[in-house]
Amino acid sequence: MDERWAVEAFVADDDAWVPAVNFADQAGSLLVGTVSFPLVSFLTGDGALEIVEAAERLIGWATAMKLRALARVEETMGEETLKRREAQPLRFGGDEAHALAVTEVATACALSEATAARSLHDAADLAGSQWEVLDALEEGQISHAHARVMLDQARTLPAGHAERFSRMALQRARTREGRRRTPAEFRSCLRRMRECLHPDSLQARKAAAGRERGVWFTPEPDGMCTLSAFLPAEAGLAIFNGLDRDARTAKARAAQLKLLPELHPAPDPHPTPDPHPTPDPHPAPDPHPAPEPHPAPEPLTLSELRADALVQRLLGGSDEPGAEPFLAEVVVTIPVRLALDAAEGTRAFAGEGTQTPSMAELEGYGPIDASTARRLAALAPTWHRLFTDHTTGQALGVGRSAYRPSKALRLYLSHRDRTCRFPGCTHPSMGCETDHTTEWQDGGPTDPGNLALLCRKHHALKSIGAWTYTHATPTGDLTWQSPLGRTYTTEPADLGNHPHTLPHLSPRPPDLSPKPPDLSPRPAPKPPPF
């Protein structure tokens, strides 16, 4: 596809087009031709965005070509008779071809051998069982980052299921309204889809993964370290939520202490001098000059305060209120259908063989197994009922009329939105602010059809009027307009899981019967998308 048409509306002068790359400028180059682009100084903001999008497609095509070539490098290493001493035993576990391919790529591209090995591993998968993902990358439908997300998720499935999973994943690279998901959004969507499709039960997989739990200490420069832990999701999230609550409490307390001198100034021990004193022609030097004021320390960030809270919780040293061990606080959403299945003793609650997205959801993490959901539900001192439609995952309405949303309304919004509703933002709903689409002072009501959760940054961009949005549907679809006039749609958190599009990947024994070779021609390679 020729991209020149895409920017002709922004560039009228042919002299503004300059050759960007001449692939034939080096002797022996296997790439022939040029890529042209207009001088950016001739473009409007929207025209410059067109160039950015075209460049992304070009990068995707070039990356796909590189991956195909990398796969061929390792393939030829295994096919050709390479020079070696006959008396030497086989090295590298018999996979000398891979070791040689790694060294060739690393030296040719000035990469570390670890990076070269990862690239060859990705190339082998994408040129083999994941060829549809590679074709989509070549055509500009996805980026290399999206392809890596699919590879990472597909590799965690049993052998034989990865190709079907990736084919279905490609259908979820875009939302229902056609907006391409960011890699972070895509990863969250595919992680949930993987849990629904995995042939093994989530409870069994969690038990196996639990054998890998542990805590690790890594020394870091400048007197610091990294302390990491691999824990059950409900335990780790409860710890983080407790530390986050401590940090926010400390931040609020520090802000109050900072305001105290302004609200209640201390009496001045020295009365105000005469505003018109008689100047002393020979003033004596002050024997006790006032010290230079020290600059106020920068306020601690929430990340710093969480680290301090972790140390105080584990090592003590704080007598402040609230320093006692905190109770675990997590939010678990259990669809009504799941609870009904549990009461009836059906297999769906056990997480085995279900073809619906009726899975318990741990807010801030994702799907959890039914056994853990039951245990957390039994430990909960109180329940907040929020009935959901188990077929679509959409929450049913909760209405209130007040400036500040009630706790029930906030719970509904958190379930509906899950994250900040700005296009591509994945900030969790628990750290978002409630925004009135039509401002309260302009007559906007406080009901679900006029509210959305936005992180602080994107709330500010909306408040100043740079970005605007409207509610496109009663179920929570938002239509955003950018400062350059572009339109984007974000959808409520259906998570990309629809029962009619998620067939369960049942475990099947491998078919070991001999088959004739597939001699059908592969589709002809498509021309570059630029």
Tab-separated table of N, CA and C in Angstrom, residues 372-435:
chain	number	residue	atom	x	y	z
A	372	THR	N	-10.472	-20.483	45.937
A	372	THR	CA	-9.990	-19.269	46.589
A	372	THR	C	-11.117	-18.270	46.772
A	373	ALA	N	-11.987	-18.139	45.758
A	373	ALA	CA	-13.117	-17.210	45.857
A	373	ALA	C	-14.029	-17.595	47.014
A	374	ARG	N	-14.297	-18.892	47.165
A	374	ARG	CA	-15.153	-19.335	48.271
A	374	ARG	C	-14.511	-19.018	49.616
A	375	ARG	N	-13.198	-19.262	49.713
A	375	ARG	CA	-12.511	-19.011	50.982
A	375	ARG	C	-12.532	-17.524	51.334
A	376	LEU	N	-12.252	-16.663	50.348
A	376	LEU	CA	-12.280	-15.226	50.611
A	376	LEU	C	-13.691	-14.761	50.962
A	377	ALA	N	-14.687	-15.343	50.299
A	377	ALA	CA	-16.077	-14.964	50.596
A	377	ALA	C	-16.445	-15.353	52.020
A	378	ALA	N	-15.966	-16.532	52.474
A	378	ALA	CA	-16.281	-16.972	53.835
A	378	ALA	C	-15.618	-16.096	54.883
A	379	LEU	N	-14.435	-15.529	54.546
A	379	LEU	CA	-13.712	-14.686	55.492
A	379	LEU	C	-14.209	-13.254	55.501
A	380	ALA	N	-15.008	-12.871	54.507
A	380	ALA	CA	-15.430	-11.477	54.392
A	380	ALA	C	-16.389	-11.122	55.526
A	381	PRO	N	-16.111	-10.036	56.283
A	381	PRO	CA	-17.032	-9.636	57.353
A	381	PRO	C	-18.344	-9.092	56.806
A	382	THR	N	-18.289	-8.484	55.622
A	382	THR	CA	-19.520	-7.944	55.020
A	382	THR	C	-19.499	-8.222	53.530
A	383	TRP	N	-20.693	-8.220	52.930
A	383	TRP	CA	-20.846	-8.379	51.487
A	383	TRP	C	-21.493	-7.131	50.928
A	384	HIS	N	-21.040	-6.701	49.759
A	384	HIS	CA	-21.697	-5.630	49.027
A	384	HIS	C	-22.303	-6.262	47.780
A	385	ARG	N	-23.616	-6.289	47.704
A	385	ARG	CA	-24.274	-6.943	46.584
A	385	ARG	C	-24.254	-6.031	45.362
A	386	LEU	N	-23.757	-6.558	44.273
A	386	LEU	CA	-23.781	-5.851	42.999
A	386	LEU	C	-24.098	-6.901	41.954
A	387	PHE	N	-25.379	-7.044	41.622
A	387	PHE	CA	-25.772	-8.101	40.722
A	387	PHE	C	-25.245	-7.812	39.323
A	388	THR	N	-24.757	-8.859	38.661
A	388	THR	CA	-24.212	-8.702	37.321
A	388	THR	C	-24.895	-9.655	36.370
A	389	ASP	N	-24.904	-9.266	35.100
A	389	ASP	CA	-25.437	-10.109	34.051
A	389	ASP	C	-24.347	-11.097	33.664
A	390	HIS	N	-24.543	-12.390	33.964
A	390	HIS	CA	-23.470	-13.358	33.760
A	390	HIS	C	-23.190	-13.612	32.289
A	391	THR	N	-24.106	-13.248	31.387
A	391	THR	CA	-23.892	-13.522	29.972
A	391	THR	C	-22.886	-12.558	29.360
A	392	THR	N	-22.976	-11.289	29.707
A	392	THR	CA	-22.099	-10.293	29.109
A	392	THR	C	-21.047	-9.775	30.066
A	393	GLY	N	-21.227	-9.988	31.356
A	393	GLY	CA	-20.297	-9.423	32.321
A	393	GLY	C	-20.574	-7.977	32.654
A	394	GLN	N	-21.617	-7.383	32.046
A	394	GLN	CA	-21.935	-5.991	32.320
A	394	GLN	C	-22.666	-5.878	33.657
A	395	ALA	N	-22.310	-4.886	34.447
A	395	ALA	CA	-22.999	-4.672	35.721
A	395	ALA	C	-24.344	-4.008	35.474
A	396	LEU	N	-25.346	-4.394	36.267
A	396	LEU	CA	-26.646	-3.745	36.191
A	396	LEU	C	-26.636	-2.504	37.057
A	397	GLY	N	-27.474	-1.534	36.715
A	397	GLY	CA	-27.365	-0.189	37.269
A	397	GLY	C	-27.632	-0.061	38.750
A	398	VAL	N	-26.968	0.909	39.350
A	398	VAL	CA	-27.219	1.350	40.718
A	398	VAL	C	-27.337	2.866	40.632
A	399	GLY	N	-28.428	3.456	41.065
A	399	GLY	CA	-28.622	4.892	40.871
A	399	GLY	C	-28.683	5.670	42.167
A	400	ARG	N	-28.121	6.906	42.169
A	400	ARG	CA	-28.197	7.822	43.311
A	400	ARG	C	-28.236	9.249	42.760
A	401	SER	N	-28.754	10.153	43.545
A	401	SER	CA	-28.800	11.558	43.132
A	401	SER	C	-28.135	12.395	44.206
A	402	ALA	N	-26.857	12.702	44.024
A	402	ALA	CA	-26.086	13.535	44.940
A	402	ALA	C	-24.818	13.933	44.217
A	403	TYR	N	-24.136	14.966	44.749
A	403	TYR	CA	-22.897	15.395	44.081
A	403	TYR	C	-21.831	14.310	44.180
A	404	ARG	N	-21.601	13.791	45.385
A	404	ARG	CA	-20.607	12.737	45.566
A	404	ARG	C	-21.287	11.378	45.396
A	405	PRO	N	-20.706	10.499	44.588
A	405	PRO	CA	-21.310	9.176	44.409
A	405	PRO	C	-21.365	8.411	45.721
A	406	SER	N	-22.445	7.686	45.924
A	406	SER	CA	-22.543	6.843	47.109
A	406	SER	C	-21.565	5.677	46.979
A	407	LYS	N	-21.395	4.962	48.080
A	407	LYS	CA	-20.487	3.820	48.053
A	407	LYS	C	-20.962	2.769	47.058
A	408	ALA	N	-22.291	2.569	46.980
A	408	ALA	CA	-22.827	1.588	46.042
A	408	ALA	C	-22.591	2.021	44.599
A	409	LEU	N	-22.754	3.314	44.307
A	409	LEU	CA	-22.542	3.806	42.958
A	409	LEU	C	-21.070	3.725	42.579
A	410	ARG	N	-20.200	4.058	43.525
A	410	ARG	CA	-18.764	3.951	43.263
A	410	ARG	C	-18.375	2.485	42.997
A	411	LEU	N	-18.976	1.567	43.722
A	411	LEU	CA	-18.713	0.146	43.509
A	411	LEU	C	-19.164	-0.269	42.115
A	412	TYR	N	-20.328	0.235	41.700
A	412	TYR	CA	-20.816	-0.070	40.349
A	412	TYR	C	-19.841	0.456	39.292
A	413	LEU	N	-19.392	1.710	39.445
A	413	LEU	CA	-18.471	2.283	38.465
A	413	LEU	C	-17.158	1.514	38.420
A	414	SER	N	-16.682	1.098	39.586
A	414	SER	CA	-15.440	0.335	39.631
A	414	SER	C	-15.585	-0.987	38.889
A	415	HIS	N	-16.747	-1.628	39.024
A	415	HIS	CA	-16.982	-2.893	38.330
A	415	HIS	C	-17.164	-2.664	36.829
A	416	ARG	N	-17.839	-1.593	36.459
A	416	ARG	CA	-18.086	-1.330	35.048
A	416	ARG	C	-16.820	-0.924	34.302
A	417	ASP	N	-16.026	-0.021	34.906
A	417	ASP	CA	-14.893	0.555	34.198
A	417	ASP	C	-13.594	-0.219	34.408
A	418	ARG	N	-13.366	-0.714	35.598
A	418	ARG	CA	-12.179	-1.492	35.975
A	418	ARG	C	-10.884	-0.681	35.930
A	419	THR	N	-10.738	0.192	34.951
A	419	THR	CA	-9.533	1.020	34.820
A	419	THR	C	-9.964	2.440	34.451
A	420	CYS	N	-8.987	3.335	34.375
A	420	CYS	CA	-9.243	4.672	33.822
A	420	CYS	C	-9.810	4.504	32.419
A	421	ARG	N	-10.841	5.302	32.082
A	421	ARG	CA	-11.539	5.137	30.805
A	421	ARG	C	-10.915	5.934	29.671
A	422	PHE	N	-9.760	6.566	29.889
A	422	PHE	CA	-9.075	7.234	28.786
A	422	PHE	C	-8.556	6.173	27.823
A	423	PRO	N	-8.559	6.436	26.516
A	423	PRO	CA	-8.114	5.416	25.552
A	423	PRO	C	-6.712	4.909	25.867
A	424	GLY	N	-6.607	3.611	26.106
A	424	GLY	CA	-5.317	2.973	26.322
A	424	GLY	C	-4.797	2.994	27.736
A	425	CYS	N	-5.430	3.708	28.653
A	425	CYS	CA	-4.927	3.800	30.020
A	425	CYS	C	-5.374	2.566	30.800
A	426	THR	N	-4.457	2.005	31.606
A	426	THR	CA	-4.755	0.811	32.398
A	426	THR	C	-4.619	1.075	33.888
A	427	HIS	N	-4.686	2.344	34.303
A	427	HIS	CA	-4.587	2.656	35.727
A	427	HIS	C	-5.772	2.021	36.457
A	428	PRO	N	-5.539	1.253	37.527
A	428	PRO	CA	-6.642	0.541	38.185
A	428	PRO	C	-7.700	1.489	38.718
A	429	SER	N	-8.921	1.007	38.747
A	429	SER	CA	-10.050	1.849	39.153
A	429	SER	C	-9.919	2.320	40.591
A	430	MET	N	-9.268	1.516	41.468
A	430	MET	CA	-9.174	1.911	42.868
A	430	MET	C	-8.374	3.203	43.051
A	431	GLY	N	-7.521	3.547	42.105
A	431	GLY	CA	-6.753	4.790	42.196
A	431	GLY	C	-7.280	5.888	41.304
A	432	CYS	N	-8.508	5.724	40.763
A	432	CYS	CA	-9.072	6.715	39.844
A	432	CYS	C	-10.028	7.657	40.569
A	433	GLU	N	-10.325	8.772	39.918
A	433	GLU	CA	-11.267	9.754	40.433
A	433	GLU	C	-12.558	9.689	39.619
A	434	THR	N	-13.672	10.003	40.276
A	434	THR	CA	-14.971	9.981	39.596
A	434	THR	C	-15.193	11.319	38.894
A	435	ASP	N	-15.430	11.250	37.596
A	435	ASP	CA	-15.605	12.472	36.798
A	435	ASP	C	-17.040	12.592	36.319
